[in-house]
PDB file of N, CA and C in Angstrom:
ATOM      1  N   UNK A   1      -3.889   3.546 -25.057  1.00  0.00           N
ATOM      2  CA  UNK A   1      -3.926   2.465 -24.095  1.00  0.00           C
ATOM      3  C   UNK A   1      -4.009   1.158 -24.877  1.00  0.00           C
ATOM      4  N   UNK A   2      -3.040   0.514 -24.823  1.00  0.00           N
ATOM      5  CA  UNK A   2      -2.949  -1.319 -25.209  1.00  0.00           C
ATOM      6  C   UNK A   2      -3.687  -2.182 -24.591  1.00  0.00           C
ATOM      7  N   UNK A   3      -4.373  -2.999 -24.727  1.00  0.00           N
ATOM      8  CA  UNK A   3      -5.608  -3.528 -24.293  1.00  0.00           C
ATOM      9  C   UNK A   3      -5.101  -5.054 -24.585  1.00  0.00           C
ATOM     10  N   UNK A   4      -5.214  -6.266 -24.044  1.00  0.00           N
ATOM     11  CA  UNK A   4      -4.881  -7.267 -24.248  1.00  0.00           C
ATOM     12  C   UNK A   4      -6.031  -8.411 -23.935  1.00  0.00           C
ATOM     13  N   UNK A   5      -6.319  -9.386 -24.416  1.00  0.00           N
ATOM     14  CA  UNK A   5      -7.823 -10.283 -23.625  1.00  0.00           C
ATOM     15  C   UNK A   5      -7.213 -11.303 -22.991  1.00  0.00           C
ATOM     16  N   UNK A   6      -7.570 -11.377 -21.972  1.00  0.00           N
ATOM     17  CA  UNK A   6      -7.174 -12.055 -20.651  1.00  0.00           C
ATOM     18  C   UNK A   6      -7.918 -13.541 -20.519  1.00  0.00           C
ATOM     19  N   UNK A   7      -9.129 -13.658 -21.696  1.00  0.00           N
ATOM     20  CA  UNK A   7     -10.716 -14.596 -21.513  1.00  0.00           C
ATOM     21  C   UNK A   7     -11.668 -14.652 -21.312  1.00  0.00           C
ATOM     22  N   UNK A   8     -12.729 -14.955 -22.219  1.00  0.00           N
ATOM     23  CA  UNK A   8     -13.966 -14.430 -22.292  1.00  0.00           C
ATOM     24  C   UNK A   8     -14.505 -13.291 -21.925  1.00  0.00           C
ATOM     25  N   UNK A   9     -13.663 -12.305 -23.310  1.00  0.00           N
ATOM     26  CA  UNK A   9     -14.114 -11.032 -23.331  1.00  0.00           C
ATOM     27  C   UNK A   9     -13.760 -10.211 -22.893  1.00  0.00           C
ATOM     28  N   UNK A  10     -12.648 -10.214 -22.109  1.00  0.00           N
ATOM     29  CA  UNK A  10     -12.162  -9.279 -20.541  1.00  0.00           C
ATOM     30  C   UNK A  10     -10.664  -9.003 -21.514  1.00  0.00           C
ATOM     31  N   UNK A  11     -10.468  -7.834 -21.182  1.00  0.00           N
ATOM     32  CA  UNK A  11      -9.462  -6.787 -21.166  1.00  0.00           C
ATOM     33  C   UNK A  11      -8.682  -6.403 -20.094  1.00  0.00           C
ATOM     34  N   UNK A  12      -7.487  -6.388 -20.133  1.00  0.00           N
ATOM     35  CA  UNK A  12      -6.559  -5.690 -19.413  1.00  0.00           C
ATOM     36  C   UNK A  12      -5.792  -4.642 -19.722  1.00  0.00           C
ATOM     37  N   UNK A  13      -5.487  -3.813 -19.139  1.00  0.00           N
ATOM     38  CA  UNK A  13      -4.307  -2.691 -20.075  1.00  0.00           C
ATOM     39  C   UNK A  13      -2.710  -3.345 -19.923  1.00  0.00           C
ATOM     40  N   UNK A  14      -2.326  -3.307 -21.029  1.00  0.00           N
ATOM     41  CA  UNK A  14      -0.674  -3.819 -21.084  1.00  0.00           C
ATOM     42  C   UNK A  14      -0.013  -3.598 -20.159  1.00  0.00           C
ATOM     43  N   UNK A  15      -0.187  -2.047 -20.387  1.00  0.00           N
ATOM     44  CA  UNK A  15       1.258  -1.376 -19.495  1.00  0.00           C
ATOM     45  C   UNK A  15       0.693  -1.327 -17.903  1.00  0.00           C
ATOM     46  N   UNK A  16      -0.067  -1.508 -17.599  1.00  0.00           N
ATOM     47  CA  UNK A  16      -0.311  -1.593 -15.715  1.00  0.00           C
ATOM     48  C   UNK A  16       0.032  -3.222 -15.413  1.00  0.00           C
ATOM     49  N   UNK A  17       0.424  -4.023 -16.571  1.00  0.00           N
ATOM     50  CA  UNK A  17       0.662  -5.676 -16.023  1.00  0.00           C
ATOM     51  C   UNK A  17       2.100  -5.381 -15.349  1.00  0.00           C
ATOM     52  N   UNK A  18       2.709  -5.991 -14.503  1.00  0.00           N
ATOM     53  CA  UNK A  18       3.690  -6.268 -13.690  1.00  0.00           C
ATOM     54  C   UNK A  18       4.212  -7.287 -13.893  1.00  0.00           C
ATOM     55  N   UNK A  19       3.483  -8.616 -13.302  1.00  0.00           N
ATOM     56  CA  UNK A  19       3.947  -9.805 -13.935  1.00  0.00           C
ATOM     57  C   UNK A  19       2.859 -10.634 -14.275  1.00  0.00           C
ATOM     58  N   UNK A  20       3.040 -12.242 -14.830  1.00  0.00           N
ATOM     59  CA  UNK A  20       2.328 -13.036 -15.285  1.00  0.00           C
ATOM     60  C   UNK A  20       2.688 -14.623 -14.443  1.00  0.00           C
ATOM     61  N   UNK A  21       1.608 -15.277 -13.620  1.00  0.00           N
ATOM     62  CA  UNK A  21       2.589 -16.245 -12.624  1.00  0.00           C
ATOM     63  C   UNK A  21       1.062 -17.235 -13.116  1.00  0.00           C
ATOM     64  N   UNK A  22       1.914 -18.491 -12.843  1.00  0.00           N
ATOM     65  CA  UNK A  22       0.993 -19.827 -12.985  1.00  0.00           C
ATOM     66  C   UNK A  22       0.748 -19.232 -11.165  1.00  0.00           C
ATOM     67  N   UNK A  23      -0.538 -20.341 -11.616  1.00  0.00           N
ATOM     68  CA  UNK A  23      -1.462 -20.478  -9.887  1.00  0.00           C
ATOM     69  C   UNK A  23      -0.615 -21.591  -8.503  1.00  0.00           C
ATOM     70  N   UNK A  24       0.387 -22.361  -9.278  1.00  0.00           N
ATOM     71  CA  UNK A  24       0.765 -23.620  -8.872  1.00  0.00           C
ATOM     72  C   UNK A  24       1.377 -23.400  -7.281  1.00  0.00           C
ATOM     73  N   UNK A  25       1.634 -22.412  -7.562  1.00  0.00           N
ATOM     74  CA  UNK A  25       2.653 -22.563  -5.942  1.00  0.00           C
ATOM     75  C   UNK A  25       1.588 -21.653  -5.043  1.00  0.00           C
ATOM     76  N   UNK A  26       1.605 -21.955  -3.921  1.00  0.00           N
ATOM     77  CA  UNK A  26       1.464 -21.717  -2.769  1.00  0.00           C
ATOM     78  C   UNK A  26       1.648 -20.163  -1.732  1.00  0.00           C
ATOM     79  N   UNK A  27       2.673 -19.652  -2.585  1.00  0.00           N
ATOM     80  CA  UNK A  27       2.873 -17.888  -2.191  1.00  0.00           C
ATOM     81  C   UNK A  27       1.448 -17.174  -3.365  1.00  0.00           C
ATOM     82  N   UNK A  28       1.430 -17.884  -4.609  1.00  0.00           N
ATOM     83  CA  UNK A  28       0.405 -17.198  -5.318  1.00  0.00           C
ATOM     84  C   UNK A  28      -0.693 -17.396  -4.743  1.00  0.00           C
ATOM     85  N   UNK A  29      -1.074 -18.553  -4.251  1.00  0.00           N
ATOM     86  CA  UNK A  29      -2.234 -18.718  -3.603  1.00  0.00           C
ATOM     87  C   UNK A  29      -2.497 -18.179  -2.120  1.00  0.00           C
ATOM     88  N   UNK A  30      -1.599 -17.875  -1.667  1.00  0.00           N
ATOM     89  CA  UNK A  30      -1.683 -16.602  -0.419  1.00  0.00           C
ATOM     90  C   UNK A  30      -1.844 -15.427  -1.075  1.00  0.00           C
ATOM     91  N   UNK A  31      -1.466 -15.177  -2.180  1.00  0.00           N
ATOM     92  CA  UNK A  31      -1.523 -13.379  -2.951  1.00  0.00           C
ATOM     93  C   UNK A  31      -2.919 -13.723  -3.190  1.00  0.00           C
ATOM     94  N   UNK A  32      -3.502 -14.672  -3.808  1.00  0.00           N
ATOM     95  CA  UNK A  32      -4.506 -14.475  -4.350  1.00  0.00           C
ATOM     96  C   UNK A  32      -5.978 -14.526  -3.188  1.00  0.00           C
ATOM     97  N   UNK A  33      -5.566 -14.764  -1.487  1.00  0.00           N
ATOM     98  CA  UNK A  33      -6.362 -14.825  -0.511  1.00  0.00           C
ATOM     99  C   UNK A  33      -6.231 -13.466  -0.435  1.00  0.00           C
ATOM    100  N   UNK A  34      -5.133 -12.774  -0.357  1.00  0.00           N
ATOM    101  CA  UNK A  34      -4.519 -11.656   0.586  1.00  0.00           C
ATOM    102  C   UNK A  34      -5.664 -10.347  -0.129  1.00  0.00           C
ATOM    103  N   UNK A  35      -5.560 -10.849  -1.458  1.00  0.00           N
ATOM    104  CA  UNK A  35      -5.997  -9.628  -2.727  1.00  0.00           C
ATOM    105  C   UNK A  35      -7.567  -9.834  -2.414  1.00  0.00           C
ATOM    106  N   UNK A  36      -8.386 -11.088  -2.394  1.00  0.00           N
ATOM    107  CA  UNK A  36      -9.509 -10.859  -2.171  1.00  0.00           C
ATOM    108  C   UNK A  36     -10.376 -10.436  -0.752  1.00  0.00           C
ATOM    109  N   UNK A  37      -9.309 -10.462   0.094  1.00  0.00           N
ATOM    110  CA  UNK A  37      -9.645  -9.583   1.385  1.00  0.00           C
ATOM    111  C   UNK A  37      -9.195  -7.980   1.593  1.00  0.00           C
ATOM    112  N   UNK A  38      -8.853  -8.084   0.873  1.00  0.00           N
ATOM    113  CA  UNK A  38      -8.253  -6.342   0.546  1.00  0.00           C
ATOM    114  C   UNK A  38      -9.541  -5.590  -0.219  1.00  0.00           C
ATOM    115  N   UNK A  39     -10.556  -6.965  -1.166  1.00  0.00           N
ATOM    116  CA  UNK A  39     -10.947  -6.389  -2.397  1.00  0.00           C
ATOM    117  C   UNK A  39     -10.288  -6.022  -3.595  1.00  0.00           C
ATOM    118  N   UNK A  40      -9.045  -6.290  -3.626  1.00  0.00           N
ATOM    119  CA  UNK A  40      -8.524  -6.181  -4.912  1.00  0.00           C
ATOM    120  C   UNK A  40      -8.262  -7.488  -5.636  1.00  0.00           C
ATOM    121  N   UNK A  41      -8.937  -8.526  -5.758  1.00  0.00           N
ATOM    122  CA  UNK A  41      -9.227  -9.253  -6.560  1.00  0.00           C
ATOM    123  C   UNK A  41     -10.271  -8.957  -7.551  1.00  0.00           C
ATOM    124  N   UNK A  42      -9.402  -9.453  -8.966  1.00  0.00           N
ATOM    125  CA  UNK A  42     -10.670  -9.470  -9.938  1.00  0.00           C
ATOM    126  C   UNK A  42     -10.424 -11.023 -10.535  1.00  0.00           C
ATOM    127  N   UNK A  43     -12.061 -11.427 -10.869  1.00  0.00           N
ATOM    128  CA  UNK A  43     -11.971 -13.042 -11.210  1.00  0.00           C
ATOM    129  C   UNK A  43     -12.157 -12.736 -12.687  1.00  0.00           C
ATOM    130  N   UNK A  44     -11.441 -12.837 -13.528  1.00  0.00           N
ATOM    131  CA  UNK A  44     -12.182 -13.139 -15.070  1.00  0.00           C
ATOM    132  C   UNK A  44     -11.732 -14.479 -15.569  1.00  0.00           C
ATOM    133  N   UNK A  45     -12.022 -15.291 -14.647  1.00  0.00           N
ATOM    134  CA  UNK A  45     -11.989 -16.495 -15.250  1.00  0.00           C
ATOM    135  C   UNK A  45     -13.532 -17.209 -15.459  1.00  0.00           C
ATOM    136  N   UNK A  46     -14.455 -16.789 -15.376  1.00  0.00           N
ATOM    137  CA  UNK A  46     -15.800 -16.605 -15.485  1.00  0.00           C
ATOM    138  C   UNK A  46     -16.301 -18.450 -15.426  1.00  0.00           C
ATOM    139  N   UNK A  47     -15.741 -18.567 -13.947  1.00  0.00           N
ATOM    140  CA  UNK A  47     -16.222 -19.935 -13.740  1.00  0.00           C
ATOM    141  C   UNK A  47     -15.747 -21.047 -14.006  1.00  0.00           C
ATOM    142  N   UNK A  48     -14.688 -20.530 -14.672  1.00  0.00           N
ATOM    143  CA  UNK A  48     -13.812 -22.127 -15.029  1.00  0.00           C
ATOM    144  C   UNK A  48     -12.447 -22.098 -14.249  1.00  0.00           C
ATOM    145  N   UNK A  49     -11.633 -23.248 -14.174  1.00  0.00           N
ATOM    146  CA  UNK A  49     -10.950 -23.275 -13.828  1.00  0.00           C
ATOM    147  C   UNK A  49      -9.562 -22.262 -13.712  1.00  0.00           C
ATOM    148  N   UNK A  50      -8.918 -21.427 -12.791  1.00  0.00           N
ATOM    149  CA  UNK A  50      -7.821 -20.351 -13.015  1.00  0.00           C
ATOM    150  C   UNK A  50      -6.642 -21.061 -13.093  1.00  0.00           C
ATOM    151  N   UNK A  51      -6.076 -20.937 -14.735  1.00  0.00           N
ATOM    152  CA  UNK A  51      -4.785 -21.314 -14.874  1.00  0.00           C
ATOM    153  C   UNK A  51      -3.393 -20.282 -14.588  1.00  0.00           C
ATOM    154  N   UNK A  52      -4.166 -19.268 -14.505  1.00  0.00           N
ATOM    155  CA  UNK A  52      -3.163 -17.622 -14.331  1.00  0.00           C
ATOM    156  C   UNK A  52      -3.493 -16.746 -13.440  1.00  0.00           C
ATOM    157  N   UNK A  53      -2.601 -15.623 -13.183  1.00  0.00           N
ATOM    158  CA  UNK A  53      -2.771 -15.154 -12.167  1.00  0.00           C
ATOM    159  C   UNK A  53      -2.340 -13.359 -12.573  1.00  0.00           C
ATOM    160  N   UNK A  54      -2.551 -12.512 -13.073  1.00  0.00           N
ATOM    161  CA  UNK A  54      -2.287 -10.921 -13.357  1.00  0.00           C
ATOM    162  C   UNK A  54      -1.539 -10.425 -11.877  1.00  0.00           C
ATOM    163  N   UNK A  55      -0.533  -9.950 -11.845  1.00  0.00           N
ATOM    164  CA  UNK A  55      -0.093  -8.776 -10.792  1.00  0.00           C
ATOM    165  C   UNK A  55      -0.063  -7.328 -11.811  1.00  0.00           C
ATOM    166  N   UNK A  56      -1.354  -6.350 -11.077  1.00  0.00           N
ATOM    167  CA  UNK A  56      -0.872  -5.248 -12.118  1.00  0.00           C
ATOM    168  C   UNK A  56      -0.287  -3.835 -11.101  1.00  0.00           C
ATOM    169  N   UNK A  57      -0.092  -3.127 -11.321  1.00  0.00           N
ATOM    170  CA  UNK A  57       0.474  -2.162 -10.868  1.00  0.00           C
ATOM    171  C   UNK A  57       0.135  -1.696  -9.824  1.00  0.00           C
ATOM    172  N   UNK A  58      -1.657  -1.517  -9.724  1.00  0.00           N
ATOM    173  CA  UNK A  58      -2.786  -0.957  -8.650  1.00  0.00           C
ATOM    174  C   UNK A  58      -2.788  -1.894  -7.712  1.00  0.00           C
ATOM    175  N   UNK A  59      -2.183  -2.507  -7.454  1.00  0.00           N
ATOM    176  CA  UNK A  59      -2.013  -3.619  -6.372  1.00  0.00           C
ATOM    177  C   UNK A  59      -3.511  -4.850  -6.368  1.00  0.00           C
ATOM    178  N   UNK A  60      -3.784  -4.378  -7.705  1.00  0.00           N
ATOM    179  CA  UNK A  60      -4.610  -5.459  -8.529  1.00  0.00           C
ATOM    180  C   UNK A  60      -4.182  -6.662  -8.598  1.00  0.00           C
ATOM    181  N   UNK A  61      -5.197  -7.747  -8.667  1.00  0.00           N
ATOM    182  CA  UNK A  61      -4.800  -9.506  -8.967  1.00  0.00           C
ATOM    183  C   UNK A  61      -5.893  -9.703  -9.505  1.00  0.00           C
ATOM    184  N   UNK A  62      -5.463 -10.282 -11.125  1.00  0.00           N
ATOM    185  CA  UNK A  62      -6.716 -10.726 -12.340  1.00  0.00           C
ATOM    186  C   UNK A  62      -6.156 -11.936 -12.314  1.00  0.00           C
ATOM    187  N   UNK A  63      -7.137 -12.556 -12.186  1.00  0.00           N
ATOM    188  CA  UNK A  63      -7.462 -14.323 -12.091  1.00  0.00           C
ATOM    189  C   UNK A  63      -7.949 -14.759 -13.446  1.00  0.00           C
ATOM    190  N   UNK A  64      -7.353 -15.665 -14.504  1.00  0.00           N
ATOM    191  CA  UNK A  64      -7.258 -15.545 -15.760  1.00  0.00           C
ATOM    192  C   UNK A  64      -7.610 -17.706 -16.201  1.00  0.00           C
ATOM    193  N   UNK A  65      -8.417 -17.574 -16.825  1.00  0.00           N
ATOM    194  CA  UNK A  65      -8.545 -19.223 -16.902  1.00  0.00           C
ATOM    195  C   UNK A  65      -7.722 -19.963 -18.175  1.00  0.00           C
ATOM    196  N   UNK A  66      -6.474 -18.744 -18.919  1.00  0.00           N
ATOM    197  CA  UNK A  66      -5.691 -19.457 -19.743  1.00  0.00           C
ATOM    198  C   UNK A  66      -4.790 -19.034 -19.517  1.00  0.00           C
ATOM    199  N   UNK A  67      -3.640 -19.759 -19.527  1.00  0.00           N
ATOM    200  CA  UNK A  67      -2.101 -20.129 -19.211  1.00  0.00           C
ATOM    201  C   UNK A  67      -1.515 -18.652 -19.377  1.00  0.00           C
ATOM    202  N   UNK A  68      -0.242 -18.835 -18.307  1.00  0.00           N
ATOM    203  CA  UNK A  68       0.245 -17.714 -18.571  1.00  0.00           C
ATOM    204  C   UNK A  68       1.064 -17.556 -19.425  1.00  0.00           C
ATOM    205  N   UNK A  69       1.322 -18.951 -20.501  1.00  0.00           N
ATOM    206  CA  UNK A  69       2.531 -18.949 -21.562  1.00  0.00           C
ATOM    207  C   UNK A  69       1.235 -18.257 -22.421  1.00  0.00           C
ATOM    208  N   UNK A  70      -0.095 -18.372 -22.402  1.00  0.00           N
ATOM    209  CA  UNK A  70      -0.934 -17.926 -23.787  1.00  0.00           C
ATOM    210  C   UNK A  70      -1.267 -16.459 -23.526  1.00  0.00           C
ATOM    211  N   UNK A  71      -0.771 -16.216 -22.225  1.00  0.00           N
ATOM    212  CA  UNK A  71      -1.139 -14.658 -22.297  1.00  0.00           C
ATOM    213  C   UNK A  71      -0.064 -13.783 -22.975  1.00  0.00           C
ATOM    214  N   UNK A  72       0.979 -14.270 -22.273  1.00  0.00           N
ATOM    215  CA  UNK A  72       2.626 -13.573 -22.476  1.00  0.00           C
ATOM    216  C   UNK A  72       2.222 -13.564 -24.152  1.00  0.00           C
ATOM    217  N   UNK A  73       2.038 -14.742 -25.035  1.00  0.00           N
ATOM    218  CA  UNK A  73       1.928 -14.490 -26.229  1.00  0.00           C
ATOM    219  C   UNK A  73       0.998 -13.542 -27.091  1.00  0.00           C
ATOM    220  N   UNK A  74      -0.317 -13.743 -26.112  1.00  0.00           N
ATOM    221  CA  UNK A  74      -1.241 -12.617 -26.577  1.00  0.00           C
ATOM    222  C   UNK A  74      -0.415 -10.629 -26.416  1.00  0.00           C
ATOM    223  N   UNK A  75       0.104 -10.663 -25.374  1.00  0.00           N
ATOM    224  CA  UNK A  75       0.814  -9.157 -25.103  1.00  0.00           C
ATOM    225  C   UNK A  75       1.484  -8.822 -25.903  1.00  0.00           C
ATOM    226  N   UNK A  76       2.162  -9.970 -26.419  1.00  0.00           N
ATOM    227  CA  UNK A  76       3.283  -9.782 -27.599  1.00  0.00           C
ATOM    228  C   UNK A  76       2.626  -9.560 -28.483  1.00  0.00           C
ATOM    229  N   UNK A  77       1.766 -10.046 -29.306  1.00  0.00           N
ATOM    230  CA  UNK A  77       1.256  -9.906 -30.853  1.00  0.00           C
ATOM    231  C   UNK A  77       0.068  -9.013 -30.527  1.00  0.00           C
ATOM    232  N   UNK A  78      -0.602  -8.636 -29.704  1.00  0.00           N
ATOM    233  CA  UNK A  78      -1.401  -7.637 -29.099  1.00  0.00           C
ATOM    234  C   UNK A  78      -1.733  -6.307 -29.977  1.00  0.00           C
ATOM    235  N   UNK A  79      -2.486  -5.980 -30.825  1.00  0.00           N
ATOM    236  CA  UNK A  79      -2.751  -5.464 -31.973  1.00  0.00           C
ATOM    237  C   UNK A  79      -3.791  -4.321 -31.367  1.00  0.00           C
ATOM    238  N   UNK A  80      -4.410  -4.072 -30.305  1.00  0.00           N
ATOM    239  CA  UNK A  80      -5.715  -3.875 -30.070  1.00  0.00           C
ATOM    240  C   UNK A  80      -5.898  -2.602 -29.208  1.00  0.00           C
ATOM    241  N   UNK A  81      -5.895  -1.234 -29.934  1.00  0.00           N
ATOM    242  CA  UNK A  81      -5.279  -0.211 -29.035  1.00  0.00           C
ATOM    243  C   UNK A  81      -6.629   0.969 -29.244  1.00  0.00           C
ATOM    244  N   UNK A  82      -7.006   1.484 -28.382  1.00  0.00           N
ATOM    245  CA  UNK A  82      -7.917   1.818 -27.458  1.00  0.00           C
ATOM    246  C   UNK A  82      -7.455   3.464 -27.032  1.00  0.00           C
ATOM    247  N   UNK A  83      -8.107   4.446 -27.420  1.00  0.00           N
ATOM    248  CA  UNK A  83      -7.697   5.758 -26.802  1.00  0.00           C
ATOM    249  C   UNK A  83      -8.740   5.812 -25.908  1.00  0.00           C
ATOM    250  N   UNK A  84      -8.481   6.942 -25.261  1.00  0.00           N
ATOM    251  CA  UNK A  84      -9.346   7.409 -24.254  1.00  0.00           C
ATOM    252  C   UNK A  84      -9.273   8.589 -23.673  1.00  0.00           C
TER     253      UNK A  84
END
């Protein structure tokens, strides 16, 4: 399992990401109401401002407080692998 850090400390698994979306528009910000009334919101933006937004496979939404150009880059060079 590929493990990637999302911010302060928090992990995601690679391969369950789907996509990677800025917060800016207005359909994300309905996904991101829709997901926390479902309960499938997770916040790891641990209080600061959410610059990103995780769609993962489980019909999960990770709320991420650095850009989604710095994540895409973290996945790529992503070194950090985890059995289980």
């Amino acid at each position: 399992m590929k493990l990637f850090n999302v911010g302060f400390g928090n992990f995601v698994s690679e391969e369950r990401v789907i996509s990677i979306l800025n917060i800016d528009s207005a359909p994300i910000k309905r996904l991101i109401r829709l997901a926390k009334e479902s309960g499938n919101l997770i916040d790891a933006s641990c209080g600061r401002k959410t610059q990103s937004v995780i769609i993962m496979n489980s019909d999960h939404v990770v709320l991420s407080a650095l850009t989604a150009e710095n994540l895409v880059n973290k996945i790529s060079r992503s070194d950090i692998e985890l059995t289980f």
